[in-house]
XYZ file of C-alpha atoms in Angstrom:
767
model
C -0.027 0.442 0.101
C 0.644 3.461 -0.094
C 3.382 4.937 2.006
C 2.487 6.530 5.211
C 5.163 10.528 4.934
C 5.207 12.563 7.795
C 3.866 16.138 7.281
C 5.280 19.229 6.985
C 6.005 22.064 9.169
C 4.487 24.859 7.262
C 4.996 28.189 7.288
C 2.485 30.929 9.619
C -0.473 31.068 8.035
C -0.851 34.882 6.568
C -2.547 37.133 4.737
C -1.472 38.610 1.699
C -2.880 41.697 2.737
C -1.492 41.089 6.101
C -0.927 37.977 8.888
C -3.077 36.543 10.014
C -5.229 33.010 10.690
C -8.857 32.254 9.658
C -10.615 30.202 11.508
C -13.649 28.406 10.683
C -17.392 28.734 13.492
C -17.304 25.788 15.591
C -21.024 25.341 14.501
C -21.045 20.915 15.900
C -20.332 22.907 19.534
C -22.352 25.932 19.739
C -25.502 25.200 21.355
C -29.025 26.937 18.688
C -30.860 27.222 21.490
C -29.057 29.508 24.404
C -30.592 29.547 28.024
C -33.017 31.505 28.572
C -30.701 35.509 30.261
C -27.419 34.623 28.546
C -25.632 37.800 28.045
C -25.584 39.146 24.975
C -22.783 37.454 21.784
C -20.342 38.515 20.398
C -20.961 42.251 21.635
C -24.074 41.517 19.866
C -28.139 41.980 20.378
C -29.058 37.574 20.910
C -32.319 36.321 19.618
C -35.085 35.608 22.170
C -36.703 32.325 22.275
C -40.496 33.666 22.339
C -40.460 35.591 19.629
C -42.299 34.074 16.808
C -41.312 34.587 13.278
C -41.819 37.677 11.645
C -44.662 36.357 8.398
C -46.018 34.692 10.075
C -48.763 35.437 13.104
C -48.426 32.955 16.025
C -50.096 29.949 17.069
C -53.117 30.181 18.998
C -50.918 28.221 22.246
C -48.407 29.968 21.074
C -47.370 32.359 24.178
C -45.451 34.740 21.619
C -49.030 35.071 20.756
C -49.885 38.156 22.619
C -45.868 39.371 23.052
C -45.696 39.148 19.022
C -48.456 42.211 17.723
C -47.886 44.526 21.259
C -46.721 48.289 20.416
C -43.894 47.541 24.389
C -41.938 44.851 22.553
C -39.372 46.403 20.789
C -37.379 43.769 19.479
C -38.192 42.204 16.393
C -34.940 41.083 15.427
C -35.990 37.303 15.820
C -37.072 34.156 14.104
C -38.673 31.768 14.635
C -39.808 27.981 13.324
C -43.143 28.173 11.306
C -45.703 27.164 13.570
C -43.073 24.919 16.190
C -42.512 25.486 19.641
C -39.673 28.769 20.720
C -38.573 26.365 23.378
C -37.861 23.903 21.591
C -36.584 24.779 18.560
C -35.852 28.254 19.149
C -32.316 29.780 18.134
C -30.146 33.350 18.318
C -28.943 34.662 15.386
C -26.384 37.054 17.170
C -27.775 40.267 14.614
C -26.177 43.593 14.120
C -27.950 46.879 14.917
C -28.270 47.056 11.205
C -30.723 43.962 10.640
C -33.292 45.448 13.464
C -36.281 46.927 12.554
C -36.908 50.143 12.516
C -39.279 50.800 14.925
C -42.351 52.575 12.482
C -41.953 49.017 11.463
C -42.836 47.531 15.054
C -47.018 46.861 13.801
C -46.710 45.286 10.407
C -48.664 42.818 9.813
C -48.477 39.985 8.048
C -49.824 40.298 5.252
C -47.981 43.862 4.445
C -44.620 42.129 4.542
C -46.665 39.425 2.051
C -46.640 42.708 -0.309
C -42.360 43.053 0.063
C -40.581 41.893 -2.618
C -37.404 39.934 -2.962
C -33.959 41.685 -3.309
C -32.301 40.371 -5.935
C -34.780 37.247 -6.530
C -32.696 35.443 -3.442
C -34.584 32.922 -1.117
C -33.633 32.777 2.632
C -35.620 31.071 5.426
C -35.893 27.127 6.040
C -39.217 26.483 7.676
C -38.978 30.059 9.112
C -38.602 33.729 7.399
C -36.252 35.851 7.374
C -34.218 38.961 6.180
C -33.066 40.070 2.890
C -30.621 43.251 3.258
C -29.553 45.551 0.735
C -25.729 45.825 0.537
C -23.443 49.196 0.223
C -19.491 48.412 -0.207
C -19.528 50.977 2.567
C -21.757 48.443 4.825
C -24.765 47.510 5.499
C -28.303 49.444 4.913
C -30.371 50.964 7.150
C -33.380 50.109 4.741
C -36.391 48.240 6.169
C -35.636 43.458 5.524
C -38.122 42.809 2.951
C -40.212 39.210 3.573
C -42.163 37.249 0.623
C -43.901 33.710 1.164
C -41.322 32.451 -0.535
C -39.085 32.852 1.675
C -40.483 30.130 3.089
C -39.128 26.125 2.354
C -40.314 23.485 1.004
C -43.212 25.710 -0.677
C -44.761 25.962 2.732
C -47.584 29.246 2.611
C -47.166 32.514 4.973
C -50.976 32.176 5.771
C -51.740 32.372 9.079
C -53.807 28.880 7.998
C -50.823 26.559 7.928
C -50.238 23.800 9.902
C -46.498 23.672 11.139
C -43.229 23.039 8.983
C -41.366 19.799 9.568
C -37.812 21.931 11.339
C -34.251 23.065 10.061
C -31.169 20.858 11.413
C -28.539 22.664 13.437
C -26.196 22.809 10.585
C -29.250 25.268 7.939
C -29.477 27.970 11.112
C -25.619 27.777 10.909
C -25.548 28.926 8.213
C -27.648 31.408 7.794
C -25.728 32.714 10.958
C -22.438 33.075 8.773
C -24.122 33.793 6.249
C -25.462 37.357 8.109
C -22.089 37.284 8.996
C -20.428 37.740 5.253
C -23.366 40.270 4.333
C -21.244 42.837 7.675
C -17.816 41.953 5.903
C -18.100 44.088 2.562
C -15.640 46.470 2.797
C -12.575 45.849 1.523
C -9.659 43.537 2.372
C -12.350 42.596 5.777
C -11.149 38.849 7.061
C -7.313 40.576 6.740
C -8.205 43.138 9.009
C -9.883 40.925 11.314
C -6.678 38.882 11.770
C -4.811 39.316 15.423
C -2.769 41.059 13.240
C -4.557 43.893 12.347
C -7.516 43.591 14.806
C -7.139 43.589 18.390
C -10.813 43.017 19.818
C -9.580 38.960 17.801
C -7.540 37.463 20.981
C -3.818 35.662 19.231
C -3.964 32.126 18.778
C -7.817 31.241 19.254
C -10.039 28.319 17.755
C -12.377 31.639 17.284
C -14.766 28.202 18.373
C -13.854 25.843 15.722
C -12.429 22.265 17.308
C -9.080 20.604 14.987
C -10.498 17.911 13.926
C -8.251 14.718 14.114
C -5.447 12.967 12.235
C -6.470 10.410 10.300
C -4.577 7.394 8.413
C -5.489 7.129 5.169
C -5.537 3.781 5.025
C -2.199 2.709 7.121
C -1.015 4.452 4.002
C 1.132 8.457 4.624
C -0.540 10.970 6.554
C 1.340 13.456 4.198
C -0.259 16.184 1.840
C 1.097 15.695 -1.411
C 2.138 19.698 -1.555
C 3.787 20.302 1.746
C 7.123 20.274 0.984
C 5.727 23.377 -1.143
C 4.310 25.416 1.030
C 7.133 24.898 3.954
C 8.806 27.960 2.936
C 6.192 29.638 2.225
C 5.508 33.112 4.685
C 1.730 32.866 3.524
C -0.858 31.451 2.972
C -4.608 33.135 3.268
C -5.168 35.890 0.502
C -8.209 38.134 1.078
C -9.468 39.286 -2.669
C -13.113 40.734 -0.754
C -14.956 43.165 -1.303
C -12.440 44.733 -4.327
C -15.732 44.898 -6.952
C -13.365 42.120 -9.507
C -15.425 41.319 -12.491
C -12.521 38.992 -13.556
C -9.451 37.368 -11.536
C -6.156 36.841 -13.491
C -4.958 33.579 -14.211
C -1.465 33.948 -12.136
C -3.494 33.702 -8.865
C -4.509 30.459 -10.282
C -0.628 29.629 -9.867
C -0.724 29.796 -5.646
C -0.651 25.657 -5.512
C 0.192 26.416 -1.618
C -2.824 28.479 -0.713
C -5.699 26.913 2.263
C -7.848 29.520 2.646
C -9.258 32.278 0.078
C -11.763 34.585 0.288
C -13.386 35.838 -3.280
C -16.560 37.206 -1.089
C -18.269 40.642 -2.270
C -16.963 40.952 -5.994
C -18.998 40.717 -8.966
C -17.602 37.637 -9.837
C -19.642 36.226 -12.955
C -18.126 33.147 -13.737
C -15.256 31.271 -11.656
C -12.407 29.531 -13.831
C -11.860 25.799 -14.338
C -8.586 26.008 -13.145
C -9.643 26.901 -9.153
C -9.030 22.852 -9.516
C -5.287 23.580 -9.182
C -5.590 24.776 -5.972
C -5.933 21.751 -3.792
C -4.900 22.423 -0.967
C -7.378 25.062 -0.148
C -9.878 23.653 3.083
C -11.372 27.815 3.121
C -13.090 29.670 0.076
C -15.939 32.457 -0.173
C -17.390 33.119 -3.244
C -20.436 35.005 -0.946
C -21.883 37.979 -3.190
C -20.957 37.931 -6.372
C -22.707 37.043 -9.742
C -21.655 33.353 -10.147
C -24.282 31.310 -11.969
C -22.889 27.761 -12.047
C -20.261 26.705 -10.523
C -17.157 25.141 -12.304
C -17.116 21.234 -12.025
C -13.533 21.230 -11.252
C -14.555 22.890 -8.154
C -14.508 18.452 -7.355
C -10.421 18.132 -6.860
C -10.697 20.915 -4.222
C -11.018 17.719 -1.920
C -9.090 19.286 1.687
C -12.354 22.174 1.439
C -13.637 22.618 5.114
C -15.578 24.919 4.209
C -17.302 26.708 0.902
C -19.526 29.709 0.781
C -21.221 30.500 -1.726
C -23.993 33.414 -0.352
C -26.484 35.131 -1.994
C -25.502 34.654 -5.635
C -27.257 33.499 -8.482
C -26.904 29.505 -8.898
C -29.413 27.196 -9.600
C -28.206 24.010 -9.501
C -24.413 23.272 -8.535
C -21.892 19.595 -9.814
C -22.630 16.018 -9.018
C -18.588 16.225 -9.190
C -18.983 18.528 -5.253
C -19.557 14.813 -4.723
C -15.155 14.606 -3.996
C -15.039 16.974 -1.505
C -16.097 14.207 1.073
C -14.301 16.579 4.561
C -16.489 19.733 3.130
C -18.077 21.124 7.359
C -20.297 24.172 5.656
C -21.109 24.629 1.871
C -23.339 27.281 1.855
C -26.025 28.354 -0.055
C -28.199 30.205 1.424
C -29.441 33.145 -0.593
C -29.105 31.353 -3.272
C -32.754 30.313 -6.177
C -30.978 27.480 -5.537
C -33.184 23.959 -6.416
C -35.774 22.752 -4.104
C -33.889 18.160 -4.405
C -30.681 20.294 -3.678
C -31.842 23.221 -1.354
C -33.982 20.877 0.721
C -32.014 17.695 1.201
C -29.120 20.856 3.231
C -31.777 21.947 5.260
C -33.240 18.861 5.933
C -29.686 17.040 6.707
C -27.164 19.402 5.968
C -24.221 19.791 3.951
C -22.056 16.197 4.497
C -25.646 14.398 3.613
C -25.431 16.382 0.135
C -22.331 15.647 -1.064
C -23.220 11.854 -0.504
C -26.228 12.437 -3.248
C -24.034 14.385 -5.119
C -21.599 11.874 -5.307
C -23.348 8.822 -5.397
C -26.074 9.675 -7.844
C -23.512 10.702 -10.159
C -22.953 9.530 -13.309
C -19.606 7.463 -13.300
C -16.961 9.883 -13.439
C -15.437 11.189 -16.280
C -15.478 10.290 -19.792
C -13.351 7.172 -19.055
C -9.586 8.417 -20.847
C -7.515 8.096 -23.358
C -6.011 4.310 -22.672
C -1.857 4.715 -21.550
C 0.608 5.787 -24.234
C 3.222 2.334 -25.193
C 6.977 4.152 -25.219
C 8.986 2.185 -27.247
C 12.294 2.233 -26.072
C 13.620 -1.059 -28.847
C 11.939 -1.397 -31.156
C 14.942 -3.642 -33.085
C 15.579 -6.690 -31.235
C 17.930 -9.032 -32.211
C 15.986 -12.313 -34.354
C 15.066 -14.572 -32.265
C 16.517 -12.883 -28.965
C 13.822 -13.483 -26.140
C 11.357 -11.485 -25.162
C 9.069 -11.606 -21.904
C 6.549 -8.697 -20.417
C 6.317 -8.124 -16.961
C 3.159 -6.512 -14.982
C 3.635 -5.053 -11.244
C -0.038 -4.089 -9.461
C -0.691 -3.234 -5.595
C -4.998 -3.927 -6.285
C -5.864 -2.473 -3.210
C -7.206 -4.763 -0.852
C -10.683 -4.939 -0.406
C -10.099 -4.252 3.895
C -8.445 -1.266 3.044
C -10.817 0.226 1.290
C -13.055 1.990 2.969
C -15.272 4.292 2.677
C -13.773 6.844 5.404
C -10.700 6.346 3.856
C -11.900 7.189 0.326
C -14.626 9.379 0.705
C -14.078 10.993 -2.233
C -15.388 7.517 -4.683
C -18.727 6.803 -5.103
C -19.497 3.594 -3.086
C -19.856 2.017 -6.261
C -16.714 2.378 -7.411
C -15.356 0.932 -3.929
C -16.976 -1.879 -3.641
C -14.216 -5.986 -4.441
C -17.741 -7.111 -6.853
C -16.614 -4.326 -9.012
C -13.359 -3.732 -7.955
C -11.520 -6.756 -8.759
C -14.200 -7.004 -12.449
C -11.781 -4.403 -13.805
C -8.219 -5.951 -12.353
C -9.334 -8.976 -13.893
C -10.086 -6.844 -17.192
C -7.080 -5.007 -17.209
C -4.842 -8.089 -16.205
C -6.399 -10.222 -19.306
C -5.764 -7.323 -21.245
C -2.012 -7.080 -20.569
C -2.477 -10.777 -20.753
C 2.143 -10.515 -19.101
C 4.096 -13.044 -19.136
C 4.570 -12.621 -15.217
C 2.668 -10.886 -13.294
C 3.264 -9.597 -9.396
C -0.163 -8.545 -7.460
C -0.008 -7.095 -4.089
C -2.625 -6.602 -0.835
C -4.223 -9.540 -2.279
C -5.734 -11.113 0.929
C -6.260 -14.764 0.410
C -9.597 -15.546 0.302
C -9.388 -13.385 -2.680
C -6.342 -15.839 -4.578
C -7.943 -18.721 -3.996
C -11.787 -18.502 -4.563
C -11.282 -15.829 -7.955
C -7.800 -15.461 -8.733
C -5.925 -18.071 -9.657
C -10.083 -19.756 -11.056
C -9.986 -16.750 -13.011
C -6.442 -16.530 -15.000
C -5.874 -19.966 -15.131
C -7.877 -19.821 -17.971
C -5.883 -17.548 -19.434
C -2.753 -19.816 -19.052
C -1.484 -18.608 -15.326
C 0.131 -20.291 -12.810
C 0.047 -18.879 -9.715
C 1.608 -18.582 -6.137
C 0.919 -16.451 -3.143
C 1.689 -16.029 0.813
C -0.146 -13.643 2.535
C 1.624 -11.983 5.906
C 3.139 -13.801 8.315
C 0.277 -12.853 10.692
C -1.983 -15.281 8.804
C -0.361 -18.506 10.570
C -1.585 -16.715 13.615
C -5.841 -16.938 12.567
C -8.423 -18.817 12.458
C -9.057 -19.763 9.052
C -11.879 -17.578 8.696
C -10.049 -15.126 9.206
C -6.594 -15.450 7.431
C -9.187 -15.461 4.590
C -8.813 -11.571 5.399
C -5.153 -11.500 5.725
C -3.194 -10.323 2.095
C -0.539 -10.897 0.313
C 1.844 -10.777 -2.954
C 0.512 -12.946 -5.605
C 2.756 -14.152 -8.015
C 1.647 -15.581 -11.557
C 3.682 -16.441 -14.357
C 2.571 -17.866 -18.117
C 2.733 -22.072 -17.888
C 2.658 -22.064 -21.805
C 5.490 -20.628 -21.604
C 7.557 -21.474 -18.110
C 7.800 -23.614 -16.068
C 8.764 -23.801 -11.740
C 11.378 -24.452 -10.539
C 11.419 -23.326 -7.032
C 9.720 -20.451 -4.770
C 10.554 -18.864 -1.342
C 9.136 -17.069 0.678
C 10.812 -13.945 2.297
C 9.799 -13.029 5.853
C 11.601 -9.305 7.521
C 10.527 -9.771 10.413
C 10.690 -13.614 11.190
C 14.583 -13.983 8.740
C 15.622 -10.128 11.500
C 15.066 -12.050 14.403
C 17.189 -14.467 13.593
C 19.639 -13.264 12.059
C 22.639 -13.843 15.052
C 23.749 -10.095 14.836
C 20.647 -8.582 15.078
C 19.663 -10.735 18.367
C 19.107 -8.389 21.567
C 19.227 -5.955 19.331
C 16.279 -3.374 21.101
C 14.765 -1.494 17.299
C 14.713 -5.764 16.084
C 12.614 -6.655 18.545
C 10.727 -3.073 18.738
C 10.104 -1.922 15.317
C 11.191 -4.936 12.466
C 9.288 -7.558 14.301
C 5.857 -5.830 14.525
C 6.250 -5.081 10.492
C 4.949 -8.391 9.052
C 5.270 -7.109 5.679
C 5.936 -9.901 3.176
C 8.005 -11.560 -0.710
C 7.998 -13.958 -2.393
C 10.820 -15.518 -4.704
C 9.872 -17.910 -8.166
C 12.634 -19.393 -9.525
C 11.587 -19.909 -13.636
C 13.103 -21.726 -16.578
C 11.759 -20.716 -20.347
C 10.752 -24.215 -22.019
C 11.736 -23.104 -25.110
C 14.756 -21.455 -24.521
C 16.005 -22.158 -21.405
C 17.185 -19.187 -19.781
C 16.197 -18.831 -16.667
C 14.538 -15.722 -14.762
C 14.544 -14.622 -10.739
C 11.485 -13.437 -9.860
C 10.682 -11.511 -6.678
C 7.329 -9.319 -5.603
C 7.659 -7.574 -2.697
C 5.203 -5.195 -0.373
C 7.106 -2.727 2.146
C 6.231 -1.706 4.720
C 4.538 1.583 4.820
C 5.169 4.009 7.399
C 7.891 7.084 6.732
C 8.220 7.379 9.929
C 10.039 3.994 10.273
C 12.108 5.003 6.568
C 14.947 2.079 9.553
C 12.395 -0.490 8.654
C 12.256 0.291 4.892
C 15.987 0.013 4.732
C 15.886 -3.343 6.331
C 13.165 -4.796 4.657
C 14.827 -4.033 1.431
C 18.772 -4.904 2.786
C 17.062 -8.503 3.690
C 15.525 -9.219 0.863
C 18.827 -8.705 -1.187
C 20.780 -10.943 0.807
C 17.721 -13.729 0.507
C 18.374 -12.973 -3.504
C 21.963 -12.484 -3.064
C 22.348 -15.817 -1.688
C 19.050 -17.454 -3.767
C 20.367 -16.791 -6.623
C 24.211 -18.621 -5.698
C 21.845 -21.255 -4.811
C 19.904 -21.302 -8.140
C 22.980 -21.347 -10.526
C 24.559 -24.414 -9.060
C 20.019 -25.821 -9.401
C 20.439 -29.181 -11.557
C 19.034 -28.581 -15.299
C 15.286 -29.221 -15.983
C 14.690 -32.726 -18.462
C 10.439 -32.473 -18.196
C 9.212 -29.419 -19.705
C 7.389 -30.369 -22.049
C 4.318 -29.524 -22.462
C 1.999 -31.300 -23.877
C -1.337 -28.783 -25.538
C -4.518 -30.819 -26.786
C -6.222 -28.682 -30.324
C -8.368 -26.606 -28.491
C -8.553 -27.132 -24.918
C -11.427 -28.622 -24.109
C -10.363 -32.471 -22.972
C -8.240 -34.954 -23.024
C -9.976 -36.937 -25.878
C -8.782 -34.960 -27.762
C -5.957 -35.127 -30.478
C -2.688 -33.668 -28.991
C -0.011 -31.059 -30.767
C 3.114 -32.104 -31.494
C 5.088 -30.445 -28.602
C 8.244 -27.901 -29.469
C 11.658 -29.107 -28.792
C 12.657 -28.148 -25.932
C 16.060 -26.120 -25.952
C 18.080 -27.563 -22.714
C 17.948 -25.231 -19.035
C 21.249 -22.989 -19.713
C 24.100 -22.250 -16.572
C 25.352 -19.883 -15.153
C 28.137 -19.855 -13.441
C 26.930 -17.411 -11.006
C 24.851 -15.841 -9.092
C 24.241 -12.257 -11.099
C 24.769 -13.842 -14.521
C 20.947 -14.935 -14.004
C 18.140 -12.566 -14.926
C 16.645 -10.621 -12.146
C 12.977 -9.014 -12.826
C 12.130 -7.449 -8.414
C 8.205 -5.875 -9.069
C 6.678 -4.174 -5.383
C 4.980 -1.304 -3.741
C 8.122 0.094 -2.225
C 6.805 2.954 -0.541
C 9.798 4.075 -1.155
C 10.230 8.009 -2.981
C 13.096 8.194 -5.668
C 16.536 9.417 -3.857
C 15.771 7.535 -0.381
C 17.478 4.864 1.679
C 15.572 2.124 -0.357
C 16.109 3.626 -4.015
C 19.845 4.066 -3.504
C 20.128 0.862 -2.240
C 18.306 -0.917 -4.589
C 19.922 2.261 -7.383
C 23.667 2.078 -6.699
C 23.681 -1.560 -4.889
C 25.281 -0.207 -1.911
C 23.739 1.997 0.707
C 26.100 3.917 4.058
C 25.388 2.896 8.134
C 25.431 6.745 8.151
C 22.506 7.152 5.569
C 20.766 10.069 7.227
C 17.352 6.746 6.834
C 18.794 4.475 9.493
C 19.164 7.496 12.200
C 21.120 6.252 15.220
C 19.376 2.487 15.077
C 21.370 -0.282 15.687
C 20.326 -3.295 14.117
C 23.051 -5.256 13.573
C 25.599 -5.305 10.933
C 23.847 -3.929 8.859
C 23.856 -0.285 11.209
C 27.347 -0.857 11.463
C 29.121 -2.008 8.321
C 26.517 -0.798 5.499
C 24.760 -3.230 3.036
C 25.966 -4.124 -0.914
C 24.603 -6.529 -3.091
C 25.986 -7.721 -6.407
C 23.482 -7.178 -9.153
C 23.882 -3.626 -11.809
C 20.233 -2.880 -11.164
C 17.844 -0.596 -12.891
C 14.067 0.987 -11.910
C 12.262 0.253 -16.092
C 10.548 2.956 -16.020
C 14.320 5.235 -14.770
C 14.516 5.129 -18.574
C 12.273 7.827 -19.146
C 12.476 9.612 -16.031
C 10.103 7.220 -14.189
C 6.039 8.076 -13.989
C 4.273 10.836 -13.464
C 3.191 8.704 -9.777
C 2.168 5.199 -9.516
C -0.041 5.567 -6.876
C -2.872 8.364 -6.712
C -4.692 10.417 -3.678
C -5.813 13.232 -3.097
C -3.186 13.279 -0.017
C -0.318 11.510 -1.953
C 1.353 11.629 -5.498
C 4.157 9.505 -6.473
C 5.963 7.501 -7.186
C 6.829 4.560 -4.712
C 6.465 0.894 -7.328
C 9.056 -0.053 -9.107
C 9.760 -2.684 -11.287
C 13.961 -3.137 -11.383
C 16.298 -5.041 -13.496
C 19.411 -6.665 -14.209
C 21.094 -4.501 -16.879
C 23.400 -7.695 -17.025
C 21.720 -10.012 -18.156
C 18.103 -7.801 -19.486
C 17.449 -4.840 -21.092
C 13.772 -2.847 -21.518
C 12.245 -2.580 -24.897
C 8.532 -0.622 -23.681
C 7.018 0.158 -20.489
C 3.415 1.435 -20.703
C 3.071 4.965 -19.911
C 1.416 7.745 -18.026
C -2.595 8.619 -17.490
C -3.985 10.983 -19.956
C -2.870 13.976 -18.578
C -6.774 15.527 -19.329
C -8.406 13.257 -17.909
C -7.005 13.761 -14.157
C -7.902 17.379 -14.777
C -11.129 16.509 -12.335
C -9.776 13.589 -11.379
C -9.252 14.242 -7.343
C -7.434 10.534 -6.602
C -8.127 7.207 -7.743
C -9.475 4.862 -6.523
C -12.839 5.352 -9.305
C -14.669 3.690 -11.697
C -11.997 3.795 -13.997
C -9.832 2.651 -11.593
C -10.130 0.164 -9.141
C -7.102 1.087 -6.951
C -4.715 3.836 -5.619
C -1.851 2.251 -6.935
C -0.709 2.749 -10.837
C -0.825 -1.478 -13.500
C 3.335 -0.423 -13.824
C 3.989 -2.452 -17.509
C 7.003 -3.403 -18.551
C 8.536 -5.869 -21.710
C 11.332 -6.746 -21.390
C 14.447 -8.789 -24.257
C 17.440 -10.850 -22.855
C 20.641 -9.549 -23.991
C 22.567 -12.837 -25.683
C 25.023 -14.961 -23.998
C 29.314 -14.455 -25.194
C 30.031 -17.174 -26.604
C 34.110 -18.622 -25.473
C 35.668 -18.197 -28.716
C 38.347 -21.294 -28.603
C 41.808 -19.807 -28.842
C 43.884 -21.787 -30.747
C 47.925 -21.522 -30.091
C 50.283 -20.488 -32.793
C 53.267 -21.947 -33.357
C 54.586 -20.178 -35.558
C 56.190 -21.055 -39.164
C 56.208 -25.084 -37.947
C 52.147 -24.859 -37.927
C 51.840 -23.441 -41.495
C 54.676 -26.155 -43.216
C 52.399 -28.799 -41.199
C 49.196 -27.694 -42.904
C 51.209 -27.521 -46.405
C 51.646 -31.215 -45.639
C 48.273 -32.499 -45.069
C 46.272 -30.300 -47.895
C 49.557 -33.036 -50.048
């Protein structure tokens, strides 16, 4: 599985206008109905819990029936659910004084309110009436708020004879509070002005009511954000363009991919560029009080968003691509002529439910991508030269593919029934001679992949992770491991071997008694599977390693130790295989159509004798797997350069016997098959990490790369925030390469030169 990388410390969040830290309000912890007698919050006048909605008369049993039209009641700045009990559903709106009614409007009846027109066609409230306000560049107007029957949700009429409507949820109340707050912030750079470094009334370092979400692990993978290293030296990550009367946004703005908060509120934007999808580190985007009529589908790329505020625009619908925003806590849609289908979900159930609705009801993502290019590196192999293909694929085990870890993926695309079929289809399409799969559980191997691939001439070797040995059969079926398949008609299996990293480490004499071995290496049950093959036709032999290295970036030393152990085991096995006896039973009998033994047999191909190798390093070797290590890491250096000093930073001050005393080395000349093209753009693609951690290594002394499967269509990725999805069943890519086995150099027989005497002897023989 993908690697775990420690998040870098980002520079202090600062505004382009002035240093600031903007926090989202904590609507989860703030009570909706405060106790009677609570003091005003933030210096604003709270709503009374005894005041009904200003757009309809109170019910006859309501305590407010006697107070709403009382001339002695001087504060109508209240809201109440339509006909619902004020004690249960009333709320404090914390409206500022500009939102209070003027006293000369205290006696307006419900019919008078219905004659007012709606401002800019916006629709406020959820099962209760709200206020509309005229906004100018200088602040909020004191004009009398307008009310219309359209303010009532779900078609509820404004008649006194109407029955009670379903109450809105607490989330909607919080949305209305944020909407009112947004309408107050109409001056230029309002958020920057309220930063603690500027506004002395704001306490620096406070969360402003926001609670920090606990850290999450993404499917046993890195707790990293792929662009953290791009942000760590950034002195500001917040940009406030609020209240600037902007009509167009310059393209360079969307190159600031380090931004975490972007305020574009209170402008005159009528559209938003699709390139907004590049700002994938945003967690807060405010587009309130503009003139937007649509939101681009690329908004779905901003999967780190926690708040997306769209108050007071002209939006009637939203793109289904927003289903990818699985971390979104607040979607502000109040003040838009939004379709009832969308608005009712937010009013009744909140933002999370709307995002789920978008995700589960969207079509199968964007159009399928173009086929990955086939990159030809050597198009002129010598006649009769042996070639073979290899595929490596981390398939994302079913137990790791949870909605909690892959919230941007529809449940249908995440289901194992769907994914295993897509994986199998790709394996059959590629039709590689050797297939190395990681994260295949025991049940899926035995019940699905092994019998399914047998129809395609594959035989397989599988070992689960070592924990399976201590489990009952039912639980052991869920343990993942490494599966290696090979074409039975082409290869014969000579040997297979399991490398249990933890068990090997604790049994090494030089590692006994080392605390780091017991505390860091032994608890990890990662494995590798090694098989030894012989080509039935040519007699050439091949060593195939299939490894899955530990994922956690905190344990980079463990990764190095595991790969060092792997190379030691391969070295020992290679020397053993160099002395492996010739294979005498390689003939594969086939039937004409494969239907049964009664059919006449085909003429078997005459196999060549087994090749001999003077040393293990001469045997062709490929090493496939998820190494959970980026280029430049200790693991990558050890494999590519053949050695790693004991002083390498990845080992730190740990003690691992001879490994940390003498360093590590191996006798193979290894190279990543994709290194000739500078590696792929990524082999693992998720919102929080995009990078190369999967490889197919090969021994350059015996084989060379002839072709490679290229990158994913970049245009397709512009609207796909991460894998898996309907087209890519794993968060990893399949790696696929074609190799050419280099010709063995025959030793020339050198005759001794006896000078002129040899020439005279030759002449005599001719006579």
